[in-house]
Amino acid sequence: MHKRLWTLIERGFQPERLNHYETLFTIGNGYLGTRGSFEENDQPQGIAGTLIHGIYDHAAGMLVPELVNAPNWLPIHITVDGTPFTLVNDRPDNLRPVNGALLGYERALHLDRGVLNRDILFRAASGSVVRINFERFASLSDIHIMAQRVRVIAVDGSPTITVRFGLDADSTNTGVNHWHPTFTSATQEGVIGFERMTGQLNYRVGIAATVTDPRAAIEGRDGLHPALVVSATLAPETSVTFDKLTAIYTNRDVANPLETATAVVVAAAQQGYDALLALHESEWARYWDTSDIVIEGDDECQFATRFTQYHLLIAAPRHDENVSIGAKTLSGLGYKGHVFWDTELFALPPLLLSHPNMARNLLLYRYHRLAGARQKAHENGFAGAMFPWESTDTGIETTPKWSDPQPDGSLIRIWTGDSEQHIATDIAYAVWQFWRWTGDNNFMTRYGAEILLDTAVFWGSRVEAKNGRYEISQQIGPDEYHENIDNSVFTNRMVMWHLEKALVLLDWLQRHAKADYKRLVEALKITPERLENWRDIIARMFIPFDSEKQLHIQFPGFFDMEYIPVPNYQPRTTSVQAILGHTRSIQTQVIKQADVVMLMALLGDELTSDEQIKRNNWDTYFPRTDHGSSLSPAIHAWVAAGLGLIETAYDQFYHAAHIDLQDNKGNVRDGMHAAACGGVYQALIFGFCGLHINADGDIAVAPKLPEHWRSVSFSVIYRGEKRSFTVRNPR
C-alpha cells in the first residue's frame, strides 16, 4: 500500500489556510465530526468545532435552527520548562511563538485508518528542544469514544513537561450561544466531566474524560474548563507518553448522558489506547474493503477520490435512522447542518453500493419525518407528503425566507423552501434505486413504499390541468438561478417518472404483498379515481421539447433570455452570477448547475435513447453552465463520459475531485461539500466505468476511461453479494 496515496499532509504551519485545513483534517465516525483544530486552541481565527448528528437548536434571534457546536474535547496545553507551547507568533515569519521557537511542523491525516497526527519541533525559552507528537481518532468501533495520545521527546536538554488535559464547555456557534446557562459537573477519581443542555429543545450532552496516568491531578473540577494535569522531567533523549480518552453521549442515546459517559470512559481506560486503536483500525479496514476505488495511472485523482470517500464515510450515520448527512457533513457550520437533496441524489448512492445499511439509515430518516412532509403539504393546500427543501431534526421546513445582509445591506428573498419542490421526487428516486440495488423487499413494503406513494399523492394534487395538458407552475429546478419558472423540464419529467414508478410499485405490492397493499391504499387514500388521474398525468404531462432542434427545453422562454457566453468568463475565481449580479443573472441563460444534464444522468435512456438528442442537450447546456454549485462538475463528468467526451469528462471529474482539497469554491472553511464527494464516486462508477443494471437484472460495466488511466478496480454490494470489477483501458 502506497501511504502517500492514503495520507493528506500539511508541511509547515500555514496560518493563512488555518480554517481550510481545519475542515480537511476533520475526523469522525458517523456519530460526530471534529474539525482539525489544534489541541492548544490558541488560534484567534480558528473555528473549533465538534458536531453531533441530530443535536439542533433554534437560538433567540436566529431565523432557523442549526447544528450545535458541542463541548470541545480536544484541549491539551503543554509547557516546556515553563514556556507554553503555542503557535501564536510574535514575528510575521511564523518562526517564533511567544517565548519560544517553532522549529518544525508537519500534520498528516491517514485516510486508511482515520487517524490524525501532528509533529512539532519546539524550543523553549530555556533552550530545551522537544519533539511533540499529537495523535487523535474518533473510534469507529465505539462511536462514543474519542482518543488522544501525546508523546514528548527530549531532543536537547532535560526539560520539565507539564500537560493540562482539559474539556471546554464554553463552545459557541461563531458567537451564537445555544447552551442553557446552567450546567452539571461531575468528577470522580481520575475523571472530569460535565453535562450541558441546549436552550430550545433541551438536548443534553454529557462528556467525560480521563488520562491513563496515575499522577494526573484534577483542576477546575466545578467550572466550564475542568482539567487533569500531569508533570514529568525528562532525561536527555528520553520520552514520555500520555493518553487522554473521552466519552460523549446525548439524551438521544441514553437517559443519563453524563453518568453513561463517565462509566464508559472508565471502561475504555481499562482497555487502553492501543487496544482501542486496533479495534478502530479494524473497522476502517472493513469500511475500505467495499468503499475503495483503485485508479491505476493517476495518483493525484487516486488520492482525491479516497479523500472524498473518507469524508462521506465519517459523516454517514452507522447506527441511527433518525439523522442524515447535511450539505456540509459534520465538518463545519455551513448551511447550519441542514439536510438537502444533496443527501439522496449525491451522498446516498456511494453508500448504497458500498454500505447499503447506511444508505438505509438515510432513507429511514425521511420515513420518520413523513409527518413534517405531510404538514408542509397541508399548509400549502396539497395532499400527500411534500418534503421540505431544508430539513433538521423535526422534518418541518427550515429554509430561511431571506438571505443574510448583502454588502450593500440588502436582503435577497430565498424561494427554495417555497418552490424547489423536486426534492419530493429526489427522495422517491433514492428509494427506488435502493430497492433496485438491494432487492430489499422488506424495506420497500414497510417503509419505502409509503414514501414513494405519498409523495406521488402530493404530485397528483400539485400538477395543474391547463390547455389540454398538465403543467407545474412556480418551480425552481436544479438551476437555482432561475426562480419561480413554469414547467421546469427537470421537474415535469421527474414527476412523470415518479407517477410511473408509483403505478409499478402498486402493481408489485398487489401481487406480492397484499396486506401492505391494502394498508397503504387505505391509509394514503389511493382511490381508483386517484390512480386514473395519475395515468392521465403521465399521458398528458407537458415536457418542454423543441422538435425542430431536437432538444429538451429547460423551461419555456429560457432561450428568449439574454445569452451570456459563459466560456469567455475565464479565468475567474467566482461565479458568473457574482460577476453579473443577482438581478441581471436571473434574466440570462446562465445556468447555475446541471439541470437538463442532471435529468440525463438520472434517467439515462428513460429520458431518451436517441444519441443525437443527448448530444444536442449537451452541446446546448454545457456551454451555458456556470458551475456555481459544487454539485455540478461531477454530474457533467458522469454524462460526458457516457457520451464518449472523455477529455471533457476528465476535466470535470478533476474539478469535482479537488473542489475541497483546492478550495475551488472558496468556502471550505465552512465545511466539506458532501454532494461533490458523492458525485465523484458516481462520475467514476456510473460514468467512466459504466456500471449499470442490465435488462437481465444483473450488473455490468461499459467502461470509457481517460486515456492515461490504465485501469479502475472497485467493489459494490448488489443484492447482498459483494461483486468486484476491474475495468482496463484498451489503449
XYZ file of C-alpha atoms in Angstrom:
731
model
C 0.000 0.000 0.000
C 1.387 3.385 -1.020
C 0.918 5.510 2.083
C 1.259 8.735 0.125
C -1.923 7.781 -1.747
C -3.708 7.498 1.598
C -2.272 10.449 3.517
C -3.112 14.149 3.476
C -0.027 16.076 4.598
C 0.467 19.696 5.643
C 4.189 20.513 5.702
C 4.976 23.685 7.580
C 2.411 25.664 9.564
C 0.244 27.719 7.194
C -1.857 30.111 9.300
C -3.410 31.684 6.200
C -5.021 28.307 5.442
C -5.927 27.516 9.029
C -9.716 27.260 8.556
C -9.348 25.371 5.262
C -7.163 22.750 6.916
C -9.449 22.560 9.942
C -12.127 21.259 7.587
C -9.861 18.956 5.561
C -8.396 17.365 8.702
C -11.787 16.558 10.240
C -12.073 13.183 11.942
C -15.369 11.450 12.627
C -17.255 8.196 12.929
C -20.816 8.761 11.731
C -21.895 9.925 15.193
C -19.879 13.117 15.378
C -17.278 15.041 13.451
C -14.441 17.065 14.962
C -12.655 19.686 12.905
C -8.876 19.648 12.682
C -8.468 22.359 15.300
C -5.341 22.403 17.421
C -5.236 20.880 20.883
C -3.818 24.116 22.319
C -6.835 26.025 20.885
C -4.918 29.311 20.784
C -5.625 30.488 17.237
C -7.915 33.550 17.450
C -9.153 32.972 13.893
C -9.669 29.258 14.431
C -13.099 27.605 14.166
C -13.004 24.775 16.680
C -15.963 22.503 16.295
C -17.461 19.153 17.183
C -20.860 18.484 15.611
C -23.060 15.625 16.786
C -25.736 14.234 14.489
C -29.228 15.337 15.448
C -28.366 17.990 18.068
C -30.070 21.116 16.712
C -31.145 24.290 18.452
C -33.080 27.414 17.497
C -31.500 30.281 19.404
C -33.357 33.509 20.068
C -32.972 35.938 17.185
C -31.995 33.293 14.647
C -34.185 32.679 11.604
C -33.800 28.901 11.617
C -32.311 26.140 13.804
C -28.772 24.881 13.344
C -26.496 22.079 14.477
C -24.957 22.950 17.823
C -21.218 23.171 18.355
C -20.708 20.630 21.125
C -18.285 20.998 24.054
C -14.669 20.805 22.914
C -12.988 17.542 23.904
C -9.606 18.408 22.348
C -7.851 20.835 24.762
C -4.322 19.846 25.691
C -1.943 22.572 26.877
C 1.769 21.862 27.260
C 4.520 23.856 28.926
C 8.209 23.085 28.490
C 10.365 24.431 31.336
C 7.550 26.877 31.981
C 7.279 28.022 28.337
C 3.772 27.458 26.926
C 3.762 25.578 23.660
C 1.819 27.737 21.181
C 1.665 28.583 17.503
C 0.594 32.182 18.143
C 3.564 34.134 16.896
C 5.202 37.428 17.774
C 7.071 37.569 14.445
C 5.476 37.753 10.974
C 7.667 34.995 9.558
C 5.847 32.490 11.791
C 9.089 31.065 13.130
C 8.990 32.239 16.731
C 5.981 31.768 19.008
C 5.782 33.882 22.150
C 8.691 32.953 24.463
C 9.684 30.028 22.283
C 10.527 28.948 18.755
C 8.707 26.690 16.319
C 11.484 24.750 14.579
C 9.397 22.265 12.613
C 5.799 21.306 11.874
C 4.005 18.559 9.950
C 0.444 17.281 10.093
C -0.932 14.114 8.478
C -4.404 12.622 8.154
C -4.282 8.885 7.473
C -7.401 8.199 5.434
C -6.991 4.434 5.544
C -7.344 4.305 9.333
C -8.967 7.584 10.348
C -6.061 8.851 12.452
C -4.748 12.429 12.624
C -1.125 13.118 13.616
C 0.744 16.369 14.194
C 4.505 16.586 14.776
C 6.156 19.665 16.256
C 9.797 20.552 16.924
C 9.773 23.233 19.619
C 12.462 25.142 21.528
C 11.538 26.566 24.925
C 12.898 29.835 26.294
C 15.236 27.706 28.461
C 16.903 26.340 25.325
C 15.452 22.849 25.716
C 14.272 21.368 22.424
C 11.430 18.844 22.337
C 9.567 16.949 19.685
C 5.835 16.774 20.382
C 3.573 14.302 18.634
C -0.202 14.643 18.886
C -2.439 11.795 17.705
C -6.225 11.568 17.757
C -9.067 9.447 16.438
C -12.825 9.186 16.827
C -13.389 5.492 17.370
C -15.221 3.673 14.614
C -15.539 0.643 16.889
C -17.243 2.519 19.722
C -18.676 5.744 18.314
C -18.885 7.377 21.742
C -15.123 7.135 22.412
C -12.568 9.760 21.351
C -8.876 9.124 21.923
C -5.787 11.321 22.041
C -2.139 10.478 22.572
C 0.668 12.928 23.290
C 4.315 11.934 23.146
C 7.044 14.377 24.163
C 10.669 13.581 23.305
C 13.618 15.427 24.852
C 15.772 16.250 21.815
C 18.138 18.660 23.594
C 18.278 19.240 27.337
C 16.391 17.792 30.305
C 13.052 19.612 30.181
C 10.274 19.556 32.734
C 6.982 18.963 30.959
C 3.570 19.920 32.312
C 0.499 18.825 30.376
C -3.027 20.070 31.094
C -5.703 17.793 29.598
C -8.929 19.739 29.574
C -12.528 19.923 28.440
C -14.161 23.146 27.277
C -17.874 23.583 27.956
C -17.905 27.170 26.713
C -18.392 26.460 22.995
C -20.477 28.615 20.657
C -21.532 28.680 17.012
C -19.290 31.574 15.957
C -20.614 33.729 18.755
C -24.157 32.307 18.980
C -24.637 30.556 22.321
C -27.039 27.617 22.192
C -26.488 26.450 25.754
C -28.640 26.921 28.834
C -26.676 28.972 31.386
C -26.730 26.213 33.999
C -24.723 23.018 33.699
C -23.886 19.927 35.715
C -20.353 18.999 36.752
C -19.289 15.592 37.929
C -15.854 14.302 38.821
C -14.526 11.210 40.426
C -11.028 9.926 40.915
C -9.145 10.491 37.663
C -12.232 11.561 35.684
C -13.576 15.001 34.761
C -16.891 15.713 33.113
C -19.992 17.837 32.772
C -23.386 17.935 31.124
C -24.857 20.849 29.153
C -28.365 21.406 27.826
C -29.480 23.308 24.733
C -31.767 26.266 25.186
C -34.650 25.312 22.885
C -35.329 21.566 22.776
C -33.383 20.663 25.928
C -30.989 18.299 24.226
C -28.431 17.216 26.810
C -24.787 16.435 26.024
C -22.662 14.604 28.588
C -18.903 14.401 28.261
C -16.300 12.743 30.484
C -12.539 12.354 30.121
C -9.679 10.602 31.826
C -5.906 10.393 31.466
C -4.278 6.998 31.779
C -1.580 8.250 34.139
C -1.905 7.793 37.913
C -0.119 11.112 38.526
C -2.944 13.143 36.955
C -4.446 15.713 39.302
C -7.814 17.392 38.804
C -8.078 21.181 38.415
C -11.192 23.325 37.956
C -13.478 20.425 38.706
C -16.609 22.584 39.124
C -16.127 25.029 36.235
C -16.602 25.160 32.484
C -12.966 24.181 31.879
C -12.031 21.214 34.094
C -8.670 19.565 33.545
C -6.340 16.749 34.524
C -2.725 17.878 34.978
C 0.451 15.783 34.777
C 4.112 16.823 35.114
C 7.323 14.932 34.350
C 11.037 15.689 33.979
C 12.780 14.014 31.054
C 16.368 12.871 30.815
C 18.113 13.746 27.523
C 16.845 11.718 24.537
C 14.050 10.091 26.513
C 10.309 10.453 26.054
C 7.027 10.365 27.896
C 3.625 9.356 26.521
C 0.197 10.353 27.828
C -3.197 9.046 26.683
C -6.424 11.001 27.070
C -9.742 9.244 26.485
C -13.100 10.986 26.201
C -16.666 9.673 26.027
C -19.615 11.662 24.673
C -23.324 10.814 24.940
C -26.546 12.752 24.445
C -30.076 12.184 25.671
C -30.851 10.989 22.148
C -28.670 7.983 23.085
C -29.323 7.362 26.795
C -31.389 8.781 29.648
C -28.349 9.916 31.663
C -25.618 11.105 29.270
C -23.050 12.219 31.864
C -23.420 9.136 34.024
C -23.072 6.870 30.988
C -20.112 8.819 29.574
C -18.299 8.532 32.905
C -18.799 4.774 33.148
C -17.815 4.212 29.516
C -14.629 6.259 29.678
C -13.506 4.379 32.784
C -14.060 1.083 30.973
C -12.217 2.410 27.906
C -9.224 3.313 30.058
C -9.089 -0.283 31.242
C -8.905 -1.414 27.607
C -6.130 1.047 26.889
C -5.298 3.279 23.942
C -3.534 0.628 21.860
C -6.421 -1.837 22.087
C -8.927 0.892 21.209
C -6.805 1.935 18.235
C -6.546 -1.649 16.973
C -10.336 -2.063 17.079
C -10.784 1.294 15.350
C -8.358 0.398 12.557
C -10.053 -2.962 12.076
C -13.378 -1.210 11.460
C -11.752 1.153 8.958
C -10.350 -1.850 7.075
C -13.918 -3.157 6.757
C -15.087 0.242 5.508
C -12.472 0.423 2.786
C -12.991 -3.189 1.719
C -16.085 -2.130 -0.213
C -15.515 1.636 -0.479
C -12.070 1.891 -2.019
C -11.660 2.593 -5.734
C -8.214 1.904 -7.185
C -7.174 4.046 -10.158
C -4.006 2.972 -11.937
C -2.267 5.725 -13.858
C -3.395 8.840 -11.971
C -2.021 9.162 -8.442
C -3.439 12.652 -7.990
C -7.023 11.632 -8.724
C -6.482 8.379 -6.831
C -5.744 10.304 -3.640
C -8.507 12.856 -4.244
C -11.055 10.058 -4.725
C -10.087 8.408 -1.449
C -10.214 11.768 0.285
C -13.795 12.392 -0.872
C -14.916 8.894 0.134
C -13.286 9.264 3.563
C -15.340 12.371 4.245
C -18.572 10.674 3.193
C -17.828 7.689 5.405
C -17.132 9.738 8.536
C -20.393 11.649 8.045
C -22.665 8.654 7.381
C -24.656 7.507 10.441
C -23.897 3.879 11.216
C -26.438 3.098 13.938
C -29.014 5.895 13.768
C -32.004 6.053 11.420
C -33.155 9.438 12.715
C -30.318 11.568 11.375
C -28.927 12.306 7.933
C -25.940 13.857 6.167
C -26.057 17.641 5.915
C -24.765 19.575 2.931
C -21.521 20.359 4.790
C -21.284 16.970 6.545
C -20.170 17.259 10.197
C -17.050 19.227 9.284
C -18.367 22.789 9.522
C -21.315 25.034 10.262
C -22.095 25.918 6.639
C -25.816 25.700 5.784
C -26.363 25.283 9.534
C -26.164 21.493 9.289
C -29.377 21.297 7.257
C -30.236 18.315 5.051
C -30.962 18.965 1.343
C -31.382 16.874 -1.827
C -27.590 16.640 -1.666
C -28.121 13.594 0.538
C -30.429 11.463 -1.605
C -29.061 12.166 -5.083
C -25.370 12.659 -4.299
C -24.235 11.303 -0.923
C -26.501 8.260 -0.747
C -25.538 6.377 -3.972
C -21.914 5.677 -2.920
C -23.197 4.288 0.376
C -25.928 2.307 -1.384
C -23.299 0.497 -3.437
C -20.696 0.070 -0.692
C -22.546 0.085 2.662
C -26.275 -0.331 1.979
C -27.117 -0.441 5.676
C -26.006 3.198 5.975
C -27.975 4.174 2.861
C -30.987 2.551 4.507
C -30.496 4.737 7.590
C -30.583 7.863 5.428
C -33.866 6.825 3.831
C -35.383 5.926 7.181
C -34.555 9.449 8.340
C -37.001 10.628 5.661
C -39.553 7.949 6.544
C -39.593 9.024 10.189
C -40.213 12.616 9.053
C -43.217 11.960 6.860
C -45.334 13.811 9.408
C -43.393 17.004 8.713
C -43.733 16.463 4.959
C -47.476 15.947 5.312
C -47.722 19.060 7.439
C -45.991 21.103 4.735
C -48.307 19.708 2.040
C -51.380 20.537 4.130
C -50.156 24.080 4.907
C -49.685 24.688 1.189
C -53.080 23.316 0.225
C -51.944 19.970 -1.175
C -52.463 16.305 -0.354
C -49.821 13.713 0.447
C -46.252 14.362 1.573
C -44.289 17.450 0.462
C -40.762 17.158 1.839
C -39.010 20.362 2.939
C -36.139 21.761 0.905
C -34.098 22.086 4.119
C -34.657 19.647 6.969
C -33.322 19.277 10.513
C -34.417 17.109 13.431
C -38.152 17.734 13.145
C -38.669 17.254 9.394
C -40.534 20.549 9.003
C -39.420 23.209 6.524
C -36.377 25.096 7.858
C -35.334 27.071 4.793
C -34.893 30.745 5.745
C -37.097 33.192 3.861
C -34.341 35.793 3.497
C -30.591 35.808 2.988
C -28.084 37.350 5.333
C -27.439 41.035 4.553
C -25.562 41.604 1.298
C -22.564 44.002 1.103
C -24.960 46.861 0.332
C -27.200 45.940 3.262
C -29.979 44.491 1.134
C -31.657 41.132 1.656
C -32.432 38.574 -1.036
C -35.659 36.581 -0.861
C -34.951 32.862 -0.685
C -37.587 30.953 -2.659
C -36.179 27.418 -2.469
C -38.278 26.450 0.547
C -41.394 27.520 -1.337
C -40.651 26.465 -4.901
C -37.864 23.891 -5.128
C -40.319 21.071 -4.832
C -38.465 18.468 -6.888
C -36.956 17.193 -3.633
C -40.125 15.100 -3.173
C -39.212 13.113 -6.275
C -35.476 13.145 -5.494
C -36.249 11.238 -2.308
C -38.604 8.865 -4.140
C -35.864 8.286 -6.739
C -33.429 7.303 -3.970
C -35.997 4.891 -2.523
C -36.461 3.279 -5.939
C -32.720 2.947 -6.521
C -32.267 1.405 -3.072
C -34.859 -1.217 -3.935
C -33.293 -1.909 -7.343
C -29.772 -2.399 -5.997
C -30.532 -4.183 -2.720
C -33.663 -6.169 -3.588
C -34.768 -5.392 -0.022
C -38.486 -6.091 -0.284
C -38.932 -5.780 3.473
C -37.663 -2.194 3.388
C -39.908 -1.327 0.477
C -43.081 -2.801 1.950
C -42.549 -1.414 5.467
C -41.034 1.987 4.687
C -40.071 2.858 1.137
C -43.460 2.356 -0.477
C -45.109 4.815 1.883
C -42.531 7.487 0.997
C -42.801 6.923 -2.743
C -46.573 6.659 -2.817
C -47.433 9.570 -0.542
C -45.106 11.891 -2.460
C -46.898 10.686 -5.605
C -50.173 11.679 -3.930
C -48.658 15.125 -3.410
C -47.761 15.484 -7.093
C -51.214 14.353 -8.142
C -52.637 17.276 -6.191
C -49.889 19.694 -7.213
C -49.963 19.483 -11.020
C -52.295 21.825 -12.880
C -54.589 20.916 -15.780
C -54.130 23.632 -18.408
C -54.530 23.848 -22.155
C -55.415 20.193 -22.517
C -52.278 19.072 -20.684
C -50.730 19.044 -17.213
C -48.298 21.747 -16.118
C -46.449 22.735 -12.939
C -46.001 26.422 -12.229
C -43.771 28.397 -9.862
C -40.885 25.955 -9.698
C -37.147 26.032 -9.126
C -35.254 23.244 -10.831
C -31.662 22.291 -10.051
C -30.681 25.538 -11.813
C -31.419 27.858 -8.909
C -30.513 30.991 -10.852
C -33.977 30.844 -12.432
C -36.628 31.105 -9.758
C -40.378 30.567 -9.888
C -40.471 29.491 -13.502
C -43.237 27.433 -15.074
C -42.753 23.944 -16.454
C -39.201 23.119 -15.495
C -38.419 20.187 -17.768
C -36.455 18.561 -14.943
C -39.375 18.780 -12.531
C -42.098 17.864 -15.010
C -40.248 14.848 -16.402
C -39.208 13.587 -12.975
C -42.812 13.879 -11.767
C -43.882 11.803 -14.766
C -41.216 9.224 -13.837
C -42.383 9.315 -10.227
C -46.003 8.537 -11.062
C -44.956 5.792 -13.476
C -42.958 4.092 -10.739
C -45.774 4.544 -8.232
C -48.068 2.535 -10.515
C -45.415 -0.159 -10.995
C -44.925 -0.346 -7.238
C -48.628 -0.635 -6.534
C -48.916 -3.482 -9.035
C -45.996 -5.265 -7.350
C -47.487 -4.779 -3.896
C -50.837 -6.131 -5.041
C -49.178 -9.270 -6.385
C -46.503 -9.861 -3.713
C -47.545 -8.055 -0.507
C -51.331 -7.925 -0.446
C -51.629 -6.891 3.212
C -49.247 -3.972 2.706
C -51.037 -3.026 -0.499
C -54.359 -2.870 1.349
C -52.839 -0.964 4.286
C -51.188 1.687 2.123
C -54.060 2.149 -0.310
C -56.431 2.752 2.596
C -54.095 4.929 4.673
C -52.990 7.119 1.753
C -56.443 7.244 0.143
C -55.210 5.890 -3.175
C -58.608 5.530 -4.792
C -59.387 4.288 -8.316
C -60.088 7.908 -9.244
C -56.655 8.952 -7.997
C -54.980 6.173 -9.975
C -56.808 7.180 -13.111
C -55.671 10.763 -12.535
C -52.047 9.596 -12.255
C -52.345 7.736 -15.557
C -53.815 10.806 -17.192
C -50.990 12.983 -15.857
C -48.420 10.556 -17.244
C -50.112 10.593 -20.646
C -50.523 14.364 -20.871
C -47.673 15.869 -18.818
C -46.098 18.802 -20.645
C -42.433 18.019 -21.357
C -40.842 21.106 -22.978
C -39.100 19.897 -26.149
C -38.006 21.600 -29.346
C -38.949 19.213 -32.164
C -37.073 21.241 -34.747
C -33.797 21.437 -32.823
C -34.348 18.030 -31.208
C -33.517 19.026 -27.653
C -35.218 19.409 -24.298
C -36.036 22.960 -23.273
C -35.051 23.779 -19.704
C -38.276 25.782 -19.404
C -40.400 27.729 -21.884
C -38.882 31.145 -22.508
C -35.387 30.121 -21.488
C -33.917 30.862 -24.925
C -35.627 34.250 -25.045
C -33.372 35.461 -22.241
C -30.051 37.253 -22.708
C -27.332 34.920 -23.937
C -24.077 35.135 -21.994
C -21.007 33.344 -23.416
C -20.018 31.660 -20.150
C -16.777 30.101 -21.540
C -15.486 33.626 -22.223
C -15.520 34.385 -18.492
C -12.256 32.574 -17.864
C -10.126 32.600 -15.876
C -12.320 33.558 -12.950
C -12.316 32.965 -9.235
C -16.035 33.488 -8.644
C -19.332 32.570 -10.276
C -20.626 34.337 -13.364
C -23.682 35.244 -11.293
C -21.465 37.099 -8.829
C -19.837 38.938 -11.742
C -23.126 39.898 -13.385
C -25.026 40.480 -10.166
C -28.135 38.690 -8.941
C -30.652 40.946 -10.691
C -29.147 40.630 -14.153
C -28.064 36.996 -13.983
C -31.581 35.673 -13.358
C -32.627 37.257 -16.667
C -29.938 35.442 -18.663
C -29.331 31.931 -19.995
C -26.556 31.357 -17.451
C -27.271 28.063 -15.618
C -26.078 27.510 -12.061
C -25.535 23.750 -12.296
C -26.525 20.608 -14.170
C -30.265 20.787 -14.843
C -31.198 19.154 -18.156
C -27.826 17.407 -17.847
C -28.883 16.211 -14.376
C -32.047 14.816 -15.920
C -29.888 12.949 -18.448
C -27.784 11.473 -15.641
C -30.733 10.280 -13.560
C -32.985 8.879 -16.287
C -30.496 7.861 -18.974
C -32.299 6.066 -21.777
C -35.614 6.522 -19.959
C -35.342 10.175 -20.928
C -34.277 9.370 -24.475
C -32.382 6.615 -26.228
C -31.692 8.916 -29.168
C -27.974 9.653 -29.118
C -28.423 12.775 -31.200
C -30.886 14.280 -28.726
C -28.489 13.503 -25.894
C -25.676 15.252 -27.750
C -27.897 18.208 -28.647
C -28.827 18.639 -25.000
C -25.180 18.520 -24.005
C -23.980 20.915 -26.696
C -26.701 23.368 -25.714
C -26.497 23.378 -21.946
C -22.897 22.596 -21.030
C -21.529 25.866 -22.508
C -24.204 27.826 -20.635
C -23.413 26.308 -17.242
C -21.659 28.425 -14.628
C -20.880 25.537 -12.224
C -21.851 27.978 -9.495
C -22.592 24.975 -7.297
C -20.171 22.276 -6.184
C -22.799 19.730 -7.287
C -22.307 20.496 -10.974
C -18.905 19.268 -12.227
C -19.298 15.633 -11.151
C -22.668 15.272 -12.884
C -21.218 16.757 -16.055
C -18.299 14.318 -15.801
C -20.746 11.402 -15.491
C -22.802 12.422 -18.528
C -19.802 13.445 -20.647
C -18.198 10.046 -20.064
C -21.373 8.326 -21.198
C -21.362 10.444 -24.363
C -17.758 9.500 -25.081
C -16.474 13.041 -24.408
C -13.656 11.659 -22.326
C -11.347 14.672 -22.230
C -14.166 16.944 -21.084
C -15.341 14.305 -18.632
C -11.879 14.094 -17.105
C -11.597 17.884 -16.758
C -14.946 17.984 -14.955
C -14.025 14.985 -12.810
C -10.710 16.514 -11.790
C -12.508 19.726 -10.817
C -15.072 17.826 -8.747
C -12.495 15.650 -7.005
C -10.446 18.683 -5.954
C -13.222 21.127 -5.019
C -12.394 20.840 -1.330
C -8.713 19.957 -1.483
C -8.001 23.050 -3.567
C -10.839 25.139 -2.087
C -12.183 25.834 -5.566
C -15.328 27.446 -4.148
C -13.513 29.483 -1.520
C -15.783 28.304 1.298
C -14.274 25.060 2.578
C -13.709 26.847 5.873
C -17.459 26.270 6.404
C -17.256 22.512 5.826
C -16.853 19.844 3.172
C -19.166 19.664 0.145
C -20.979 16.368 0.735
C -22.658 16.360 -2.677
C -19.395 16.897 -4.523
C -17.869 13.972 -2.607
C -20.756 11.706 -3.592
C -20.726 12.987 -7.164
C -17.082 11.997 -7.576
C -17.989 8.378 -6.833
C -20.880 8.417 -9.308
C -18.792 10.021 -12.047
C -16.239 7.246 -11.598
C -18.528 4.247 -11.234
C -21.523 5.185 -13.409
C -19.632 7.458 -15.805
C -16.127 6.190 -16.550
C -16.787 2.569 -15.560
C -20.348 2.482 -16.907
C -21.780 0.338 -14.097
C -25.440 -0.424 -14.724
C -28.187 -2.967 -14.165
C -28.874 -4.637 -17.476
C -32.086 -5.983 -18.945
C -31.462 -9.410 -17.365
C -31.342 -7.896 -13.871
C -27.604 -8.410 -13.460
C -24.952 -5.723 -13.187
C -22.379 -4.990 -15.854
C -19.841 -2.365 -16.854
C -19.295 -0.375 -20.053
C -16.017 1.440 -19.425
C -14.846 4.619 -21.120
C -11.665 5.539 -19.275
C -9.428 8.587 -19.684
C -6.518 7.831 -21.969
C -3.861 7.934 -19.238
C -5.741 5.625 -16.849
C -4.605 2.015 -17.095
C -7.446 0.527 -15.040
C -10.053 1.111 -12.347
C -10.878 -1.528 -9.720
C -13.831 -1.357 -7.345
C -16.374 -3.443 -5.460
C -20.104 -2.999 -4.943
C -22.752 -4.775 -2.923
C -25.510 -5.942 -5.259
C -28.494 -7.620 -3.652
C -26.447 -8.701 -0.659
C -23.473 -10.018 -2.639
C -20.090 -8.360 -2.961
C -19.142 -8.029 -6.616
C -15.684 -6.860 -7.694
C -14.692 -5.367 -11.036
C -11.536 -4.280 -12.789
C -12.031 -2.304 -15.987
C -8.994 -1.747 -18.194
C -8.123 0.807 -20.797
C -7.639 -0.907 -24.175
C -5.426 1.926 -25.436
